[in-house]
Amino acid sequence: MERRRTEPRPDWQRTVEAQGLVYPLTRHPDGSLRPYWDESAYYVFSLDEVEALEETVEELHRMCLAAAAHIVEQDRFADLGITDPRIARAVAEAWHRRAELPSVYGRFDLRYDGTGPAKLLEYNADTPTSLVEAASPQWFWMQDRFPAADQWNSLHERLVAVWEKQSGLLPPGSPLYFAHSSVDELGEDLMTVAYLKETAEQAGLDTDWISMEEIGWDALSGRFVDNRLRFIRSCFKLYPWEWLLDDRFGGHVLDTLDNGGGTGSTLWIEPAWKMLLSNKALLAVLWELYPGHPNLLPAHLDGPRDLADTTGYVAKPLLGREGEGVTVHEPGAAPAVPEEPCCYQELAPLPSFDGNHVVLGAWVVGDESAGLGIRESSGLVTDAYARFLPHVIL
């Protein structure tokens, strides 16, 4: 793994916008606009490195599924902050019916510096973003700059294939709706949903648009409907499950889940069992089940334990996106009481390349490794101001 500097292509901003990246620049707290898509540098991997990382990702995915099964079988929903019995039953039911419920993709965030085993930082398998830039602009960048090279990137073809494979699980007679919240300042969620909609259409599915705010509830029929009062039989939502169940229609969502997939139900994608994988408590459960595993960091739910005095630790709220609420605690630092339940994971500072802190976003589509996206940040926490850099295999 190596970071190399290069000259950006002429008119690079317009180029990546045409390839689906709607926000090549981001506005920082100081008011300045800075590149989010950053092709002033790129990362180089060997084929052996990538093949080893692919094996690691698929093993981690299998381990996460085993941890999800353990949570359900041992009724450990309270460890995930799921205290409502109806929600716990809905998640458990979705888990037991997972072979009947379409599931598309997820993203592992990994610490890796090219010299040792990759370490799992977290798994977002419910609403992962940074998909478009990983699938499309970086592929075309490689073709422009290094046409003889390769890339860890089969995202597009695998997404089309997974929609084709699971099309038979979708209820007939209605389009598959694609939804995101209209409260989307950057346009990141819209961009991601638009791309996934495109891959579904390429798989031959009938699709339609709707915002989460436009979804209505028809009390007469007991069904979710669109803004033309048509029954929404299936919906891909880039909207976290915890938000969906907490909003004003959350009780109706549970009602349709209790229906067990009956004729009045809406089929939600990603399914409710993905709540088991996108909760930071998963990290602690994994460490319990696979203590000492080379691709895991020690993690606990009842406090940092010995990590406070030895390695230091990172306190991660059980739910959250883009580093929100994450705090870093050096060894021996005065203990801090978090405002909400957290997972306490060993502090393993992100590797620094030319002063940039790097995290690998390794994608899974279906149950298979599918590609890589790289983000850099100025600090130890990868947040909304991180930069995306392309990569090649040489």
Tab-separated table of C-alpha atoms in Angstrom:
chain	number	residue	atom	x	y	z
A	1	MET	CA	0.000	0.000	0.000
A	2	GLU	CA	1.505	3.290	-1.101
A	3	ARG	CA	0.256	6.867	-1.518
A	4	ARG	CA	1.452	8.670	-4.638
A	5	ARG	CA	0.898	12.259	-5.682
A	6	THR	CA	-0.275	13.157	-9.180
A	7	GLU	CA	-1.761	16.031	-11.148
A	8	PRO	CA	-5.553	16.194	-11.297
A	9	ARG	CA	-7.097	15.916	-14.739
A	10	PRO	CA	-8.131	19.131	-16.482
A	11	ASP	CA	-11.746	20.000	-15.665
A	12	TRP	CA	-11.883	17.108	-13.178
A	13	GLN	CA	-14.829	18.585	-11.289
A	14	ARG	CA	-17.145	18.593	-14.295
A	15	THR	CA	-15.948	15.110	-15.232
A	16	VAL	CA	-16.837	13.464	-11.920
A	17	GLU	CA	-20.137	15.353	-11.716
A	18	ALA	CA	-21.103	13.867	-15.084
A	19	GLN	CA	-20.276	10.436	-13.645
A	20	GLY	CA	-22.770	10.821	-10.813
A	21	LEU	CA	-20.791	12.525	-8.034
A	22	VAL	CA	-23.015	15.496	-7.269
A	23	TYR	CA	-20.817	17.072	-4.606
A	24	PRO	CA	-17.146	17.031	-5.679
A	25	LEU	CA	-16.583	19.907	-3.243
A	26	THR	CA	-17.661	20.228	0.402
A	27	ARG	CA	-18.033	23.331	2.531
A	28	HIS	CA	-15.995	23.239	5.733
A	29	PRO	CA	-16.898	24.921	9.022
A	30	ASP	CA	-14.651	27.864	8.149
A	31	GLY	CA	-16.806	28.498	5.068
A	32	SER	CA	-14.219	27.352	2.526
A	33	LEU	CA	-14.963	24.949	-0.313
A	34	ARG	CA	-12.530	22.034	-0.503
A	35	PRO	CA	-12.411	18.948	-2.686
A	36	TYR	CA	-14.278	15.895	-1.475
A	37	TRP	CA	-13.182	13.993	-4.562
A	38	ASP	CA	-9.389	14.348	-4.392
A	39	GLU	CA	-7.354	13.086	-7.319
A	40	SER	CA	-4.203	15.017	-6.409
A	41	ALA	CA	-3.049	11.676	-4.991
A	42	TYR	CA	-3.969	8.012	-5.264
A	43	TYR	CA	-3.212	4.722	-3.537
A	44	VAL	CA	-1.424	1.748	-5.035
A	45	PHE	CA	-1.938	-1.853	-3.900
A	46	SER	CA	-0.378	-5.104	-5.017
A	47	LEU	CA	-2.597	-7.909	-6.263
A	48	ASP	CA	-1.548	-10.063	-3.300
A	49	GLU	CA	-2.656	-7.332	-0.886
A	50	VAL	CA	-6.062	-7.011	-2.502
A	51	GLU	CA	-6.650	-10.759	-2.633
A	52	ALA	CA	-5.803	-11.002	1.085
A	53	LEU	CA	-8.125	-8.094	1.882
A	54	GLU	CA	-10.945	-9.696	-0.118
A	55	GLU	CA	-10.588	-12.884	1.935
A	56	THR	CA	-10.574	-10.834	5.138
A	57	VAL	CA	-13.758	-8.983	4.170
A	58	GLU	CA	-15.667	-12.157	3.358
A	59	GLU	CA	-14.501	-13.793	6.603
A	60	LEU	CA	-15.570	-10.719	8.588
A	61	HIS	CA	-18.958	-10.803	6.871
A	62	ARG	CA	-19.448	-14.455	7.848
A	63	MET	CA	-18.421	-13.645	11.423
A	64	CYS	CA	-20.889	-10.752	11.554
A	65	LEU	CA	-23.730	-13.003	10.411
A	66	ALA	CA	-22.767	-15.501	13.114
A	67	ALA	CA	-22.782	-12.668	15.677
A	68	ALA	CA	-26.233	-11.585	14.469
A	69	ALA	CA	-27.504	-15.141	14.938
A	70	HIS	CA	-26.023	-15.177	18.445
A	71	ILE	CA	-27.760	-11.903	19.372
A	72	VAL	CA	-31.113	-13.291	18.241
A	73	GLU	CA	-30.687	-16.741	19.785
A	74	GLN	CA	-29.494	-15.360	23.133
A	75	ASP	CA	-32.042	-12.507	23.157
A	76	ARG	CA	-29.352	-9.841	23.557
A	77	PHE	CA	-31.338	-7.037	21.974
A	78	ALA	CA	-30.969	-4.869	25.092
A	79	ASP	CA	-27.209	-4.776	24.452
A	80	LEU	CA	-28.027	-3.019	21.172
A	81	GLY	CA	-30.298	-0.537	22.924
A	82	ILE	CA	-33.377	-2.326	21.537
A	83	THR	CA	-35.679	-2.415	24.563
A	84	ASP	CA	-39.076	-2.341	22.838
A	85	PRO	CA	-40.276	-5.987	22.698
A	86	ARG	CA	-42.144	-5.371	19.429
A	87	ILE	CA	-39.006	-4.104	17.707
A	88	ALA	CA	-36.985	-7.024	19.059
A	89	ARG	CA	-39.608	-9.479	17.769
A	90	ALA	CA	-39.671	-7.770	14.356
A	91	VAL	CA	-35.894	-7.931	14.014
A	92	ALA	CA	-35.826	-11.569	15.131
A	93	GLU	CA	-38.608	-12.464	12.688
A	94	ALA	CA	-36.766	-10.715	9.860
A	95	TRP	CA	-33.615	-12.626	10.775
A	96	HIS	CA	-35.403	-15.967	10.687
A	97	ARG	CA	-36.963	-15.042	7.314
A	98	ARG	CA	-33.783	-13.565	5.832
A	99	ALA	CA	-33.743	-16.010	2.915
A	100	GLU	CA	-37.082	-14.472	1.794
A	101	LEU	CA	-36.057	-10.823	2.246
A	102	PRO	CA	-33.922	-8.987	-0.322
A	103	SER	CA	-30.646	-7.620	1.024
A	104	VAL	CA	-28.241	-5.634	-1.106
A	105	TYR	CA	-25.011	-4.270	0.300
A	106	GLY	CA	-22.807	-3.128	3.197
A	107	ARG	CA	-19.484	-1.418	3.878
A	108	PHE	CA	-16.740	-2.443	6.276
A	109	ASP	CA	-14.503	0.332	7.566
A	110	LEU	CA	-11.028	-1.094	8.073
A	111	ARG	CA	-7.747	0.081	9.552
A	112	TYR	CA	-4.952	-1.053	7.242
A	113	ASP	CA	-1.463	0.248	6.522
A	114	GLY	CA	-0.038	-2.468	4.291
A	115	THR	CA	2.161	-4.019	7.007
A	116	GLY	CA	-0.212	-6.076	9.148
A	117	PRO	CA	-3.700	-7.573	9.203
A	118	ALA	CA	-6.623	-5.269	8.513
A	119	LYS	CA	-8.640	-4.389	11.630
A	120	LEU	CA	-12.402	-3.955	11.673
A	121	LEU	CA	-13.462	-0.492	12.843
A	122	GLU	CA	-17.186	-0.861	12.117
A	123	TYR	CA	-19.725	-2.336	9.721
A	124	ASN	CA	-22.492	-0.262	8.132
A	125	ALA	CA	-24.888	-2.688	6.508
A	126	ASP	CA	-28.065	-0.582	6.668
A	127	THR	CA	-27.416	2.827	5.069
A	128	PRO	CA	-23.830	2.941	3.779
A	129	THR	CA	-22.842	5.808	1.486
A	130	SER	CA	-19.693	6.691	-0.544
A	131	LEU	CA	-20.929	4.001	-2.940
A	132	VAL	CA	-21.155	6.094	-6.112
A	133	GLU	CA	-17.596	7.406	-5.957
A	134	ALA	CA	-16.278	3.901	-5.273
A	135	ALA	CA	-18.215	2.320	-8.139
A	136	SER	CA	-18.056	4.893	-10.913
A	137	PRO	CA	-15.778	7.992	-10.851
A	138	GLN	CA	-12.737	6.133	-9.546
A	139	TRP	CA	-13.152	3.447	-12.227
A	140	PHE	CA	-13.258	6.050	-14.998
A	141	TRP	CA	-10.345	7.924	-13.381
A	142	MET	CA	-8.263	4.741	-13.614
A	143	GLN	CA	-9.209	4.249	-17.259
A	144	ASP	CA	-8.135	7.834	-18.005
A	145	ARG	CA	-4.898	7.821	-16.021
A	146	PHE	CA	-3.781	4.178	-15.815
A	147	PRO	CA	-5.581	2.218	-18.552
A	148	ALA	CA	-3.255	-0.772	-18.134
A	149	ALA	CA	-3.869	-1.010	-14.371
A	150	ASP	CA	-6.590	-2.802	-12.436
A	151	GLN	CA	-8.785	-1.855	-9.480
A	152	TRP	CA	-10.567	-3.617	-6.651
A	153	ASN	CA	-13.949	-2.729	-8.081
A	154	SER	CA	-16.702	-5.029	-9.286
A	155	LEU	CA	-19.401	-2.980	-7.589
A	156	HIS	CA	-21.535	-2.121	-10.579
A	157	GLU	CA	-21.813	-5.575	-12.077
A	158	ARG	CA	-22.370	-7.180	-8.668
A	159	LEU	CA	-25.150	-4.713	-7.805
A	160	VAL	CA	-26.934	-5.456	-11.067
A	161	ALA	CA	-26.464	-9.179	-10.453
A	162	VAL	CA	-27.812	-9.047	-6.885
A	163	TRP	CA	-30.975	-7.246	-8.046
A	164	GLU	CA	-31.433	-9.882	-10.771
A	165	LYS	CA	-30.894	-12.717	-8.296
A	166	GLN	CA	-33.363	-11.338	-5.749
A	167	SER	CA	-35.995	-10.022	-8.143
A	168	GLY	CA	-38.136	-13.083	-7.468
A	169	LEU	CA	-38.425	-12.034	-3.801
A	170	LEU	CA	-40.112	-8.751	-4.729
A	171	PRO	CA	-43.926	-8.655	-4.671
A	172	PRO	CA	-45.424	-8.405	-8.172
A	173	GLY	CA	-47.720	-5.731	-9.513
A	174	SER	CA	-45.929	-2.655	-8.215
A	175	PRO	CA	-42.659	-0.844	-8.848
A	176	LEU	CA	-39.773	-1.026	-6.417
A	177	TYR	CA	-39.693	2.442	-4.862
A	178	PHE	CA	-36.405	4.146	-4.041
A	179	ALA	CA	-36.592	6.576	-1.144
A	180	HIS	CA	-34.366	8.919	0.815
A	181	SER	CA	-35.030	11.866	3.092
A	182	SER	CA	-35.479	15.206	1.351
A	183	VAL	CA	-33.453	16.712	4.228
A	184	ASP	CA	-30.163	15.996	2.485
A	185	GLU	CA	-27.903	19.059	2.405
A	186	LEU	CA	-25.052	17.552	0.406
A	187	GLY	CA	-27.160	15.445	-1.908
A	188	GLU	CA	-25.190	12.350	-0.870
A	189	ASP	CA	-28.246	10.231	-0.086
A	190	LEU	CA	-30.028	11.288	-3.285
A	191	MET	CA	-26.911	10.439	-5.304
A	192	THR	CA	-26.631	6.999	-3.689
A	193	VAL	CA	-30.309	6.170	-4.152
A	194	ALA	CA	-30.236	7.358	-7.781
A	195	TYR	CA	-27.308	5.075	-8.514
A	196	LEU	CA	-28.904	2.052	-6.832
A	197	LYS	CA	-32.121	2.745	-8.742
A	198	GLU	CA	-30.113	2.738	-11.975
A	199	THR	CA	-28.545	-0.643	-11.154
A	200	ALA	CA	-31.991	-2.084	-10.380
A	201	GLU	CA	-33.318	-0.820	-13.711
A	202	GLN	CA	-30.366	-2.418	-15.498
A	203	ALA	CA	-31.401	-5.661	-13.801
A	204	GLY	CA	-34.821	-5.299	-15.439
A	205	LEU	CA	-36.809	-4.092	-12.422
A	206	ASP	CA	-39.649	-1.582	-12.623
A	207	THR	CA	-38.753	1.315	-10.306
A	208	ASP	CA	-40.135	4.619	-9.054
A	209	TRP	CA	-39.038	7.596	-6.929
A	210	ILE	CA	-40.415	8.791	-3.617
A	211	SER	CA	-39.046	10.785	-0.695
A	212	MET	CA	-39.492	9.436	2.822
A	213	GLU	CA	-41.561	12.516	3.623
A	214	GLU	CA	-43.998	11.696	0.795
A	215	ILE	CA	-44.786	8.205	2.050
A	216	GLY	CA	-48.307	8.188	3.459
A	217	TRP	CA	-50.459	5.843	5.504
A	218	ASP	CA	-53.923	4.841	4.285
A	219	ALA	CA	-55.859	4.082	7.460
A	220	LEU	CA	-58.717	2.477	5.533
A	221	SER	CA	-56.583	-0.213	3.916
A	222	GLY	CA	-53.842	-0.284	6.551
A	223	ARG	CA	-51.149	0.217	3.927
A	224	PHE	CA	-48.313	2.564	3.090
A	225	VAL	CA	-49.063	4.538	-0.065
A	226	ASP	CA	-47.280	6.953	-2.377
A	227	ASN	CA	-48.333	10.514	-3.178
A	228	ARG	CA	-50.904	9.149	-5.660
A	229	LEU	CA	-52.340	6.770	-3.052
A	230	ARG	CA	-50.838	3.694	-4.716
A	231	PHE	CA	-49.890	0.830	-2.393
A	232	ILE	CA	-46.126	0.687	-1.811
A	233	ARG	CA	-45.449	-3.029	-1.962
A	234	SER	CA	-41.639	-2.723	-1.838
A	235	CYS	CA	-39.281	0.120	-1.036
A	236	PHE	CA	-35.528	0.533	-0.879
A	237	LYS	CA	-34.909	3.206	1.762
A	238	LEU	CA	-31.678	5.012	2.468
A	239	TYR	CA	-33.052	5.861	5.871
A	240	PRO	CA	-31.844	4.175	9.084
A	241	TRP	CA	-34.185	1.709	10.704
A	242	GLU	CA	-33.956	3.468	14.047
A	243	TRP	CA	-35.253	6.661	12.401
A	244	LEU	CA	-38.014	4.812	10.576
A	245	LEU	CA	-39.285	3.171	13.752
A	246	ASP	CA	-39.048	6.404	15.721
A	247	ASP	CA	-40.995	8.652	13.363
A	248	ARG	CA	-44.750	9.248	13.379
A	249	PHE	CA	-45.486	6.186	11.242
A	250	GLY	CA	-43.185	3.897	13.232
A	251	GLY	CA	-46.082	2.040	14.816
A	252	HIS	CA	-47.554	1.345	11.388
A	253	VAL	CA	-44.190	0.006	10.209
A	254	LEU	CA	-44.256	-2.430	13.132
A	255	ASP	CA	-47.851	-3.344	12.279
A	256	THR	CA	-46.863	-4.315	8.747
A	257	LEU	CA	-43.809	-6.198	10.018
A	258	ASP	CA	-46.058	-8.073	12.454
A	259	ASN	CA	-48.106	-9.072	9.419
A	260	GLY	CA	-45.170	-11.303	8.526
A	261	GLY	CA	-45.038	-10.377	4.870
A	262	GLY	CA	-48.767	-10.658	4.251
A	263	THR	CA	-50.677	-8.886	1.517
A	264	GLY	CA	-50.882	-5.595	3.418
A	265	SER	CA	-47.160	-5.445	4.142
A	266	THR	CA	-44.511	-3.222	2.656
A	267	LEU	CA	-41.256	-5.038	1.917
A	268	TRP	CA	-38.445	-2.767	3.138
A	269	ILE	CA	-34.921	-2.966	1.780
A	270	GLU	CA	-32.578	-3.180	3.612
A	271	PRO	CA	-34.532	-5.610	5.855
A	272	ALA	CA	-35.001	-5.062	9.591
A	273	TRP	CA	-32.373	-7.648	10.542
A	274	LYS	CA	-29.700	-5.279	9.216
A	275	MET	CA	-30.193	-3.402	12.511
A	276	LEU	CA	-28.070	-6.163	14.026
A	277	LEU	CA	-25.092	-5.339	11.797
A	278	SER	CA	-25.182	-1.544	11.822
A	279	ASN	CA	-25.068	-1.229	15.590
A	280	LYS	CA	-21.660	-0.673	17.194
A	281	ALA	CA	-22.548	-3.222	19.890
A	282	LEU	CA	-21.793	-5.780	17.187
A	283	LEU	CA	-18.079	-5.011	17.694
A	284	ALA	CA	-18.221	-6.136	21.321
A	285	VAL	CA	-20.228	-9.252	20.490
A	286	LEU	CA	-17.675	-10.160	17.831
A	287	TRP	CA	-14.834	-9.823	20.352
A	288	GLU	CA	-16.712	-12.088	22.780
A	289	LEU	CA	-17.227	-14.734	20.095
A	290	TYR	CA	-13.791	-14.446	18.458
A	291	PRO	CA	-11.389	-13.168	21.150
A	292	GLY	CA	-7.929	-12.464	19.806
A	293	HIS	CA	-8.974	-12.701	16.159
A	294	PRO	CA	-6.314	-10.947	14.053
A	295	ASN	CA	-8.876	-8.797	12.212
A	296	LEU	CA	-10.699	-7.580	15.337
A	297	LEU	CA	-9.945	-4.956	17.977
A	298	PRO	CA	-10.880	-5.559	21.633
A	299	ALA	CA	-14.276	-4.001	22.310
A	300	HIS	CA	-16.615	-3.929	25.306
A	301	LEU	CA	-20.058	-2.624	26.212
A	302	ASP	CA	-19.686	-2.180	29.984
A	303	GLY	CA	-16.840	0.328	29.823
A	304	PRO	CA	-13.283	0.500	28.503
A	305	ARG	CA	-11.931	-1.930	31.135
A	306	ASP	CA	-8.142	-2.264	30.848
A	307	LEU	CA	-8.075	-0.339	27.562
A	308	ALA	CA	-8.246	2.914	29.539
A	309	ASP	CA	-4.754	2.365	30.983
A	310	THR	CA	-3.088	0.305	28.243
A	311	THR	CA	-3.871	1.175	24.635
A	312	GLY	CA	-6.464	3.894	25.090
A	313	TYR	CA	-9.897	3.539	23.570
A	314	VAL	CA	-12.514	5.021	21.277
A	315	ALA	CA	-16.043	5.478	22.614
A	316	LYS	CA	-18.562	4.952	19.817
A	317	PRO	CA	-22.290	5.611	20.242
A	318	LEU	CA	-24.210	2.469	19.327
A	319	LEU	CA	-25.906	4.326	16.479
A	320	GLY	CA	-24.543	7.120	14.333
A	321	ARG	CA	-23.113	8.107	10.960
A	322	GLU	CA	-19.873	9.713	9.780
A	323	GLY	CA	-18.103	9.738	13.132
A	324	GLU	CA	-20.860	11.623	14.947
A	325	GLY	CA	-20.382	11.434	18.718
A	326	VAL	CA	-17.169	9.379	18.520
A	327	THR	CA	-14.568	10.359	21.127
A	328	VAL	CA	-10.894	9.359	21.354
A	329	HIS	CA	-9.317	8.651	24.752
A	330	GLU	CA	-5.548	8.288	25.092
A	331	PRO	CA	-4.098	5.817	27.644
A	332	GLY	CA	-4.333	7.077	31.188
A	333	ALA	CA	-6.658	9.958	30.329
A	334	ALA	CA	-9.256	10.977	32.890
A	335	PRO	CA	-12.384	8.849	32.423
A	336	ALA	CA	-15.311	10.485	30.679
A	337	VAL	CA	-18.949	9.530	31.133
A	338	PRO	CA	-20.686	9.348	27.723
A	339	GLU	CA	-24.112	10.883	27.268
A	340	GLU	CA	-25.474	7.745	25.580
A	341	PRO	CA	-24.701	4.011	25.481
A	342	CYS	CA	-21.407	3.312	23.696
A	343	CYS	CA	-19.161	0.567	22.507
A	344	TYR	CA	-15.611	0.953	23.824
A	345	GLN	CA	-13.083	-0.192	21.235
A	346	GLU	CA	-9.312	-0.321	21.496
A	347	LEU	CA	-7.638	2.823	20.177
A	348	ALA	CA	-5.864	1.872	16.955
A	349	PRO	CA	-5.003	5.227	15.352
A	350	LEU	CA	-5.607	5.373	11.621
A	351	PRO	CA	-2.372	5.085	9.655
A	352	SER	CA	-0.936	8.348	8.406
A	353	PHE	CA	0.244	8.713	4.815
A	354	ASP	CA	1.840	12.118	4.174
A	355	GLY	CA	-0.030	13.407	7.224
A	356	ASN	CA	-3.413	12.075	6.065
A	357	HIS	CA	-5.329	9.580	8.206
A	358	VAL	CA	-6.654	6.786	6.014
A	359	VAL	CA	-9.570	4.384	6.335
A	360	LEU	CA	-10.462	1.672	3.833
A	361	GLY	CA	-14.140	1.233	2.973
A	362	ALA	CA	-14.474	-2.355	1.737
A	363	TRP	CA	-17.785	-3.199	0.095
A	364	VAL	CA	-19.892	-6.341	0.280
A	365	VAL	CA	-22.697	-6.957	-2.221
A	366	GLY	CA	-24.893	-9.894	-1.362
A	367	ASP	CA	-22.392	-11.981	0.577
A	368	GLU	CA	-19.356	-11.275	-1.617
A	369	SER	CA	-16.516	-8.799	-1.512
A	370	ALA	CA	-17.099	-6.204	-4.229
A	371	GLY	CA	-14.763	-3.217	-4.077
A	372	LEU	CA	-12.849	-0.551	-2.219
A	373	GLY	CA	-13.209	3.154	-1.473
A	374	ILE	CA	-10.576	5.149	0.393
A	375	ARG	CA	-11.218	8.189	2.573
A	376	GLU	CA	-8.675	10.481	4.170
A	377	SER	CA	-9.210	12.803	7.111
A	378	SER	CA	-7.145	15.408	8.916
A	379	GLY	CA	-7.960	13.953	12.345
A	380	LEU	CA	-8.263	10.482	13.827
A	381	VAL	CA	-12.044	10.350	13.315
A	382	THR	CA	-13.285	9.987	9.740
A	383	ASP	CA	-16.083	12.531	9.564
A	384	ALA	CA	-18.249	14.365	7.028
A	385	TYR	CA	-15.224	16.413	5.886
A	386	ALA	CA	-13.145	13.415	4.808
A	387	ARG	CA	-11.796	13.234	1.247
A	388	PHE	CA	-12.248	10.361	-1.213
A	389	LEU	CA	-9.145	9.223	-3.150
A	390	PRO	CA	-8.995	6.661	-5.975
A	391	HIS	CA	-6.774	3.593	-6.044
A	392	VAL	CA	-5.187	1.164	-8.495
A	393	ILE	CA	-3.661	-2.315	-8.406
A	394	LEU	CA	-0.191	-2.383	-9.967
